[in-house]
JSON list of C-alpha atoms in Angstrom, two decimals:
[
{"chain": "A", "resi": 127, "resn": "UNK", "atom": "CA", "xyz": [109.37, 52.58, 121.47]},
{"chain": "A", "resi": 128, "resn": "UNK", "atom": "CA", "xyz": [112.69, 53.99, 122.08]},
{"chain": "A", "resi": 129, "resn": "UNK", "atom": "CA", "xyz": [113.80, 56.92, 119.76]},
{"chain": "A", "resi": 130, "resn": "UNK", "atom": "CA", "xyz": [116.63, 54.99, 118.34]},
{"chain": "A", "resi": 131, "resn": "UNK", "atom": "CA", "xyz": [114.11, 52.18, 117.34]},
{"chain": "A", "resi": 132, "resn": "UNK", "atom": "CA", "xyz": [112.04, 54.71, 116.12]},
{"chain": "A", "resi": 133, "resn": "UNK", "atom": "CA", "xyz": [114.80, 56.13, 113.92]},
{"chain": "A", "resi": 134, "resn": "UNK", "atom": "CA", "xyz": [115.95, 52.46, 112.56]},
{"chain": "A", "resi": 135, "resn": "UNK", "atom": "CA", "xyz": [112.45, 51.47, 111.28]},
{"chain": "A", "resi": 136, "resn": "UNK", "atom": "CA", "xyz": [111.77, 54.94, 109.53]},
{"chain": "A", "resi": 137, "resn": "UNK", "atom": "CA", "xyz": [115.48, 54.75, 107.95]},
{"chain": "A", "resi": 138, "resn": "UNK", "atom": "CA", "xyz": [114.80, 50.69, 107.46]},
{"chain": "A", "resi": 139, "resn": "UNK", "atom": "CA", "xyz": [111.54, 51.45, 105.55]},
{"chain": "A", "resi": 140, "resn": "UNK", "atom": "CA", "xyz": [112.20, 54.99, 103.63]},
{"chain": "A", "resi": 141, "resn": "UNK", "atom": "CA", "xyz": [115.49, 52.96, 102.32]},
{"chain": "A", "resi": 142, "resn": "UNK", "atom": "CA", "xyz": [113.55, 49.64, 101.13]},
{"chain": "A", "resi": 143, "resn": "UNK", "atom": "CA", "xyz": [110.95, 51.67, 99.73]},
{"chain": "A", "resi": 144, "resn": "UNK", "atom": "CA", "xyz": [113.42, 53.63, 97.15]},
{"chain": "A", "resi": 145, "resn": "UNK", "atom": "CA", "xyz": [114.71, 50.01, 95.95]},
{"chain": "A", "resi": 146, "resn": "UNK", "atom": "CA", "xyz": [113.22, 49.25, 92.90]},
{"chain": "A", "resi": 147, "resn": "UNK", "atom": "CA", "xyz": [111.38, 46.63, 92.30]},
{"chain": "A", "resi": 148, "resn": "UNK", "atom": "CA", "xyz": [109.40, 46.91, 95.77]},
{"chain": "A", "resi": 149, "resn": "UNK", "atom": "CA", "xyz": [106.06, 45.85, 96.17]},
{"chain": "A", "resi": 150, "resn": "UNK", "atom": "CA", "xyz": [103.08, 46.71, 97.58]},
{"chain": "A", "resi": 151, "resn": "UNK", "atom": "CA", "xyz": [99.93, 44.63, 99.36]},
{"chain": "A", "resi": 152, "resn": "UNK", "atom": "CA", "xyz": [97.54, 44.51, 101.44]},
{"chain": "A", "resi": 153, "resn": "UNK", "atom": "CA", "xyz": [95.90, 41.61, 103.24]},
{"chain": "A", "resi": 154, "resn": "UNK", "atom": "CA", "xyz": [92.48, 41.76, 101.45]},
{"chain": "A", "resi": 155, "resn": "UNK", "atom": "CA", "xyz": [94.90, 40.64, 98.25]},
{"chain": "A", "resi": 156, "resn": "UNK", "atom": "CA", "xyz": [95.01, 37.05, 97.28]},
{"chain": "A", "resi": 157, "resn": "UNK", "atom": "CA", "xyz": [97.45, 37.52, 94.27]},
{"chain": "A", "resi": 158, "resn": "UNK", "atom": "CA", "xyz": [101.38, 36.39, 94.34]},
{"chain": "A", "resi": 159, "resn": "UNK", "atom": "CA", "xyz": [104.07, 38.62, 94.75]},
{"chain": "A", "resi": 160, "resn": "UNK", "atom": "CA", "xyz": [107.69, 37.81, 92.48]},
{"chain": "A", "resi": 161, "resn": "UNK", "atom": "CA", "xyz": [110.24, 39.26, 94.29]},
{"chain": "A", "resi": 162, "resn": "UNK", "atom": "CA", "xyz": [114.05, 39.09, 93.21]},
{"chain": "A", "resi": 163, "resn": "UNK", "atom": "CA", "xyz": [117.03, 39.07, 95.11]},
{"chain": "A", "resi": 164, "resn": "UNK", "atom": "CA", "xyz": [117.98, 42.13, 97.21]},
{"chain": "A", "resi": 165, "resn": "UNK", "atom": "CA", "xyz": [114.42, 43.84, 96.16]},
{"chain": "A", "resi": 166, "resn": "UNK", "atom": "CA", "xyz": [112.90, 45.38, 98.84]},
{"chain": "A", "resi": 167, "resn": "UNK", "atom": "CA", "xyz": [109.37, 44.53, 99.55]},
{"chain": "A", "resi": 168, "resn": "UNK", "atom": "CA", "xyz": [106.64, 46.08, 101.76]},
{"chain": "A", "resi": 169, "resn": "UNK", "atom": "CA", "xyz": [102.99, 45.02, 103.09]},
{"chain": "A", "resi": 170, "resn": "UNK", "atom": "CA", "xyz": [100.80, 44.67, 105.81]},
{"chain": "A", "resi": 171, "resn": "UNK", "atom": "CA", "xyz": [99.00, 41.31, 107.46]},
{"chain": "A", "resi": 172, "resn": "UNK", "atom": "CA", "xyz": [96.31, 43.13, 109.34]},
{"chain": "A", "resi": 173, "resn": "UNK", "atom": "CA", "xyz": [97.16, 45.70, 111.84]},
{"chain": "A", "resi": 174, "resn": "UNK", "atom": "CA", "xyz": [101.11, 44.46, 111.01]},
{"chain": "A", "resi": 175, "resn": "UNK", "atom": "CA", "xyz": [103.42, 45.98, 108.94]},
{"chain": "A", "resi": 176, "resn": "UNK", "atom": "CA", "xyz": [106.56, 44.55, 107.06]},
{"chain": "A", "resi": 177, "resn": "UNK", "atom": "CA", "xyz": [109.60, 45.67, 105.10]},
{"chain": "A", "resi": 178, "resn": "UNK", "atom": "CA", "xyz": [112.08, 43.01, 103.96]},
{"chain": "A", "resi": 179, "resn": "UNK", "atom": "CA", "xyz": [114.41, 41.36, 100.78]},
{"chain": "A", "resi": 180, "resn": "UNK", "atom": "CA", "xyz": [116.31, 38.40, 100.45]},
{"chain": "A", "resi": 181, "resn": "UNK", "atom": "CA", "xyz": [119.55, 37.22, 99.17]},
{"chain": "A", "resi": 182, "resn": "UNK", "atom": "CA", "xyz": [119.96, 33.91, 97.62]},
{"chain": "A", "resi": 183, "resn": "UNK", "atom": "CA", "xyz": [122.77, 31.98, 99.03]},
{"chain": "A", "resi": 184, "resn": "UNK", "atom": "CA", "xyz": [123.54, 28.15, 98.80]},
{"chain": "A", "resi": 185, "resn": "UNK", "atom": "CA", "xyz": [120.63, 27.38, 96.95]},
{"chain": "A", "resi": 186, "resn": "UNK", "atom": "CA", "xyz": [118.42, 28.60, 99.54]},
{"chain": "A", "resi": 187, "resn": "UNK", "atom": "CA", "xyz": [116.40, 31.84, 100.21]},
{"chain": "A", "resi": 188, "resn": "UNK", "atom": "CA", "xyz": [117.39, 34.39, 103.04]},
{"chain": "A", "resi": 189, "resn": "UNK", "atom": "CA", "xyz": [114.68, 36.03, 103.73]},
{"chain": "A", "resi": 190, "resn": "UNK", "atom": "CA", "xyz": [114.83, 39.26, 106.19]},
{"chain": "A", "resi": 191, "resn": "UNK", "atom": "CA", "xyz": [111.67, 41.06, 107.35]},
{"chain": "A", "resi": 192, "resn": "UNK", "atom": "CA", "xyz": [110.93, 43.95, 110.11]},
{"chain": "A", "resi": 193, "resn": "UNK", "atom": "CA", "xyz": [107.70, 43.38, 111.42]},
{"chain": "A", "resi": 194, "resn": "UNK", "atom": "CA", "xyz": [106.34, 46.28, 113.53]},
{"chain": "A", "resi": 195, "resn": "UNK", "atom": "CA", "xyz": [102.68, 47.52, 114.50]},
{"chain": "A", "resi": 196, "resn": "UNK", "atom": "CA", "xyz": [101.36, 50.14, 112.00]},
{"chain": "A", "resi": 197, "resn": "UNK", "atom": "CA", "xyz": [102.73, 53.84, 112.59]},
{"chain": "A", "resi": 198, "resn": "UNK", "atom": "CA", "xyz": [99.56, 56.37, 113.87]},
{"chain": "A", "resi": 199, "resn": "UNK", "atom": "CA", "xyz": [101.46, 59.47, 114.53]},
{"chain": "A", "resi": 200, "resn": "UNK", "atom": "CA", "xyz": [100.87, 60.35, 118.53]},
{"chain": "A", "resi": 201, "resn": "UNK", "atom": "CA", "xyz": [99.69, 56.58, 120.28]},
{"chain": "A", "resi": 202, "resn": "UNK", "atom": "CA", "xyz": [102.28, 54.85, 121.39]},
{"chain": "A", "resi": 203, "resn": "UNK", "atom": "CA", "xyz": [102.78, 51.56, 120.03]},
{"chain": "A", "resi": 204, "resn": "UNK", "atom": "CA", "xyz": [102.21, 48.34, 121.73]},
{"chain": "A", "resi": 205, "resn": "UNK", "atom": "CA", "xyz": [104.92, 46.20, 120.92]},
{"chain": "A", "resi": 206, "resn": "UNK", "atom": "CA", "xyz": [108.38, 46.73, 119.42]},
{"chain": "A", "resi": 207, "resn": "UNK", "atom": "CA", "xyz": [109.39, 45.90, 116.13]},
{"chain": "A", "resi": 208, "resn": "UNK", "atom": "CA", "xyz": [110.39, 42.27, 115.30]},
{"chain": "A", "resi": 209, "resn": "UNK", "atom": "CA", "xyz": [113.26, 41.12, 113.28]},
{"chain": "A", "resi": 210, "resn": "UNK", "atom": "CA", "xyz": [112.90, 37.73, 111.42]},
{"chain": "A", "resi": 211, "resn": "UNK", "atom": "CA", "xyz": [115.02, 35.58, 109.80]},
{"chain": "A", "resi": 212, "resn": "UNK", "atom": "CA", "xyz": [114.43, 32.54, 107.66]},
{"chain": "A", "resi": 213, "resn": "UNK", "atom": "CA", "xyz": [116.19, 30.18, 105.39]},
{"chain": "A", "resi": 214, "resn": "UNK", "atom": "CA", "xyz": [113.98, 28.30, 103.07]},
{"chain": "A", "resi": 215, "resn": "UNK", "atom": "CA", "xyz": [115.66, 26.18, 100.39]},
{"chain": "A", "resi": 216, "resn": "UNK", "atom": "CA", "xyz": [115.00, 26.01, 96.51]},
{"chain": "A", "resi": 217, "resn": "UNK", "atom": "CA", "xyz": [111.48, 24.95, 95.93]},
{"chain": "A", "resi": 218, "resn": "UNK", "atom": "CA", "xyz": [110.60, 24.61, 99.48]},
{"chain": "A", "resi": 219, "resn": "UNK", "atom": "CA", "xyz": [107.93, 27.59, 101.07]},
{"chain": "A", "resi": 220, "resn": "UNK", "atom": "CA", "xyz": [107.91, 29.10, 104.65]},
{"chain": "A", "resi": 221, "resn": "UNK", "atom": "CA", "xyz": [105.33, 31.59, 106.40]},
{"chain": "A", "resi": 222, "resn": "UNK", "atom": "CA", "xyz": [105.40, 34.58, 108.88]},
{"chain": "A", "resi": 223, "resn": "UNK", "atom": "CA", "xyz": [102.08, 34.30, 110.47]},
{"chain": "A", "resi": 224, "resn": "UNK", "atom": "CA", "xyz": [99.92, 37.43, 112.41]},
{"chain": "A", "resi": 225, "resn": "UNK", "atom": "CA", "xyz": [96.85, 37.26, 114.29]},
{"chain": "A", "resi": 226, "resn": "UNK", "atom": "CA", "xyz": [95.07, 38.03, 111.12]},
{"chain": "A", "resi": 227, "resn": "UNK", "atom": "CA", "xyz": [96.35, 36.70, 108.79]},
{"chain": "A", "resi": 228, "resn": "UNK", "atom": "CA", "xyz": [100.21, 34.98, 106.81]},
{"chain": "A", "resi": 229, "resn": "UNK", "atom": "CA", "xyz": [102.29, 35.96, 104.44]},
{"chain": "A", "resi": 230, "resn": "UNK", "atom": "CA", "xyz": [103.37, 32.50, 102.33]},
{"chain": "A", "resi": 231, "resn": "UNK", "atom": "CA", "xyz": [107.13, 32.99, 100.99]},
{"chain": "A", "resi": 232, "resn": "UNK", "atom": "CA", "xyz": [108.43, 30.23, 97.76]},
{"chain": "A", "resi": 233, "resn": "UNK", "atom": "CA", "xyz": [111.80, 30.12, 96.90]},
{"chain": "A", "resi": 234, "resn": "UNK", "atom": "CA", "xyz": [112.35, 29.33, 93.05]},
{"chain": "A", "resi": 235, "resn": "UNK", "atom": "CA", "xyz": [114.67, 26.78, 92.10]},
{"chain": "A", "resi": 236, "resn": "UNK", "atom": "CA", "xyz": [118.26, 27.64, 92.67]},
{"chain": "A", "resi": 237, "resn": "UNK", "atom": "CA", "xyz": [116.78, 30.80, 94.83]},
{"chain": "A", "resi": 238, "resn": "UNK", "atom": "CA", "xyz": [116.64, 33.33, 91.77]},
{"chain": "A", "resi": 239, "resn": "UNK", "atom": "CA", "xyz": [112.94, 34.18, 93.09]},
{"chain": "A", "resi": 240, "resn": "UNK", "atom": "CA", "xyz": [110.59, 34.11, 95.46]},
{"chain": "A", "resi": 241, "resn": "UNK", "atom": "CA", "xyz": [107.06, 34.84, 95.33]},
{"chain": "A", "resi": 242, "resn": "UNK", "atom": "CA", "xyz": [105.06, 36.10, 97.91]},
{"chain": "A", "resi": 243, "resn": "UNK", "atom": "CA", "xyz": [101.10, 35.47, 98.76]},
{"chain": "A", "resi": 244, "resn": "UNK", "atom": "CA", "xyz": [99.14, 37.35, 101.31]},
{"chain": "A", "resi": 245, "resn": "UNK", "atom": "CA", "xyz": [96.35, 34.87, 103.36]},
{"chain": "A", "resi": 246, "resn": "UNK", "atom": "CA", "xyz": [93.49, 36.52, 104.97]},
{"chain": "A", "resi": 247, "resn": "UNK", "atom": "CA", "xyz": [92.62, 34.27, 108.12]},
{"chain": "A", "resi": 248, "resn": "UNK", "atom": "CA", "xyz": [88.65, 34.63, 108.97]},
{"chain": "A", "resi": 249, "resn": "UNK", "atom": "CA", "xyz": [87.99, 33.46, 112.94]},
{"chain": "A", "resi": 250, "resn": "UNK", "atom": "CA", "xyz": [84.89, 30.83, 112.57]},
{"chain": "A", "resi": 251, "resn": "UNK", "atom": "CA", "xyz": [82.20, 31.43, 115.33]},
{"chain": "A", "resi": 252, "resn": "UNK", "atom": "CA", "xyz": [79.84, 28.39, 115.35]},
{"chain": "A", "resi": 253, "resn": "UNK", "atom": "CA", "xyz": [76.00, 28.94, 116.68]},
{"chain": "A", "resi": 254, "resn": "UNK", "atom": "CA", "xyz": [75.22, 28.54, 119.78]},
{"chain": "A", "resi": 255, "resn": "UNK", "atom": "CA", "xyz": [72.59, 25.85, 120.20]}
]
């Protein structure tokens, strides 16, 4: 990871953290996040993290997320971060998905919220027989 990306996601996260209204989770968490407009959020989907908001615009949801592997001081990381962007209209839901798991995002009608739930994916090994 390049300093300068380096730089952007600490400044990206330290400023989305200060917003009020930002949230926390964790994977393991099965409970639904309300997030309003321009509120930054935070969490992780296994060994991902995230910072986003979204602005409402045209009756739709803009949702912006930086998705990035978690920060452990001295390894280097192995991927770069990620910027997505999604439109999701009024009452319609989108997802980000990981390896381990997806993070569902709802937009309210007329996009004055969205809420958020965290989904733990479990592989399924059958018996051998």
């Amino acid at each position: 990871m390049t300093t300068f990306a380096k730089l952007a996601s600490v400044t990206l996260i330290s400023g989305l953290a200060m917003l009020s209204g930002a949230a926390g989770a964790s994977a393991g968490e099965s409970a639904a996040y309300h997030i309003k407009p321009l509120k930054g959020i935070t969490f992780a989907v296994g060994s991902k993290r995230a910072v986003g908001y979204y602005t409402n615009d045209d009756h739709a949801c803009r949702l912006t997320l930086m998705l990035s592997d978690a920060y452990s001081g001295n390894e280097k990381s192995f991927s770069e971060p990620v910027r997505v962007n999604l439109t999701i209209g009024e009452g319609a839901s989108g997802s980000v998905d990981a390896l381990e798991g997806s993070a569902v995002f709802r937009c309210a009608p007329d996009a004055t919220a969205m809420t958020m739930q965290l989904v733990q994916r479990v592989a399924y090994n059958a018996a051998a027989k």
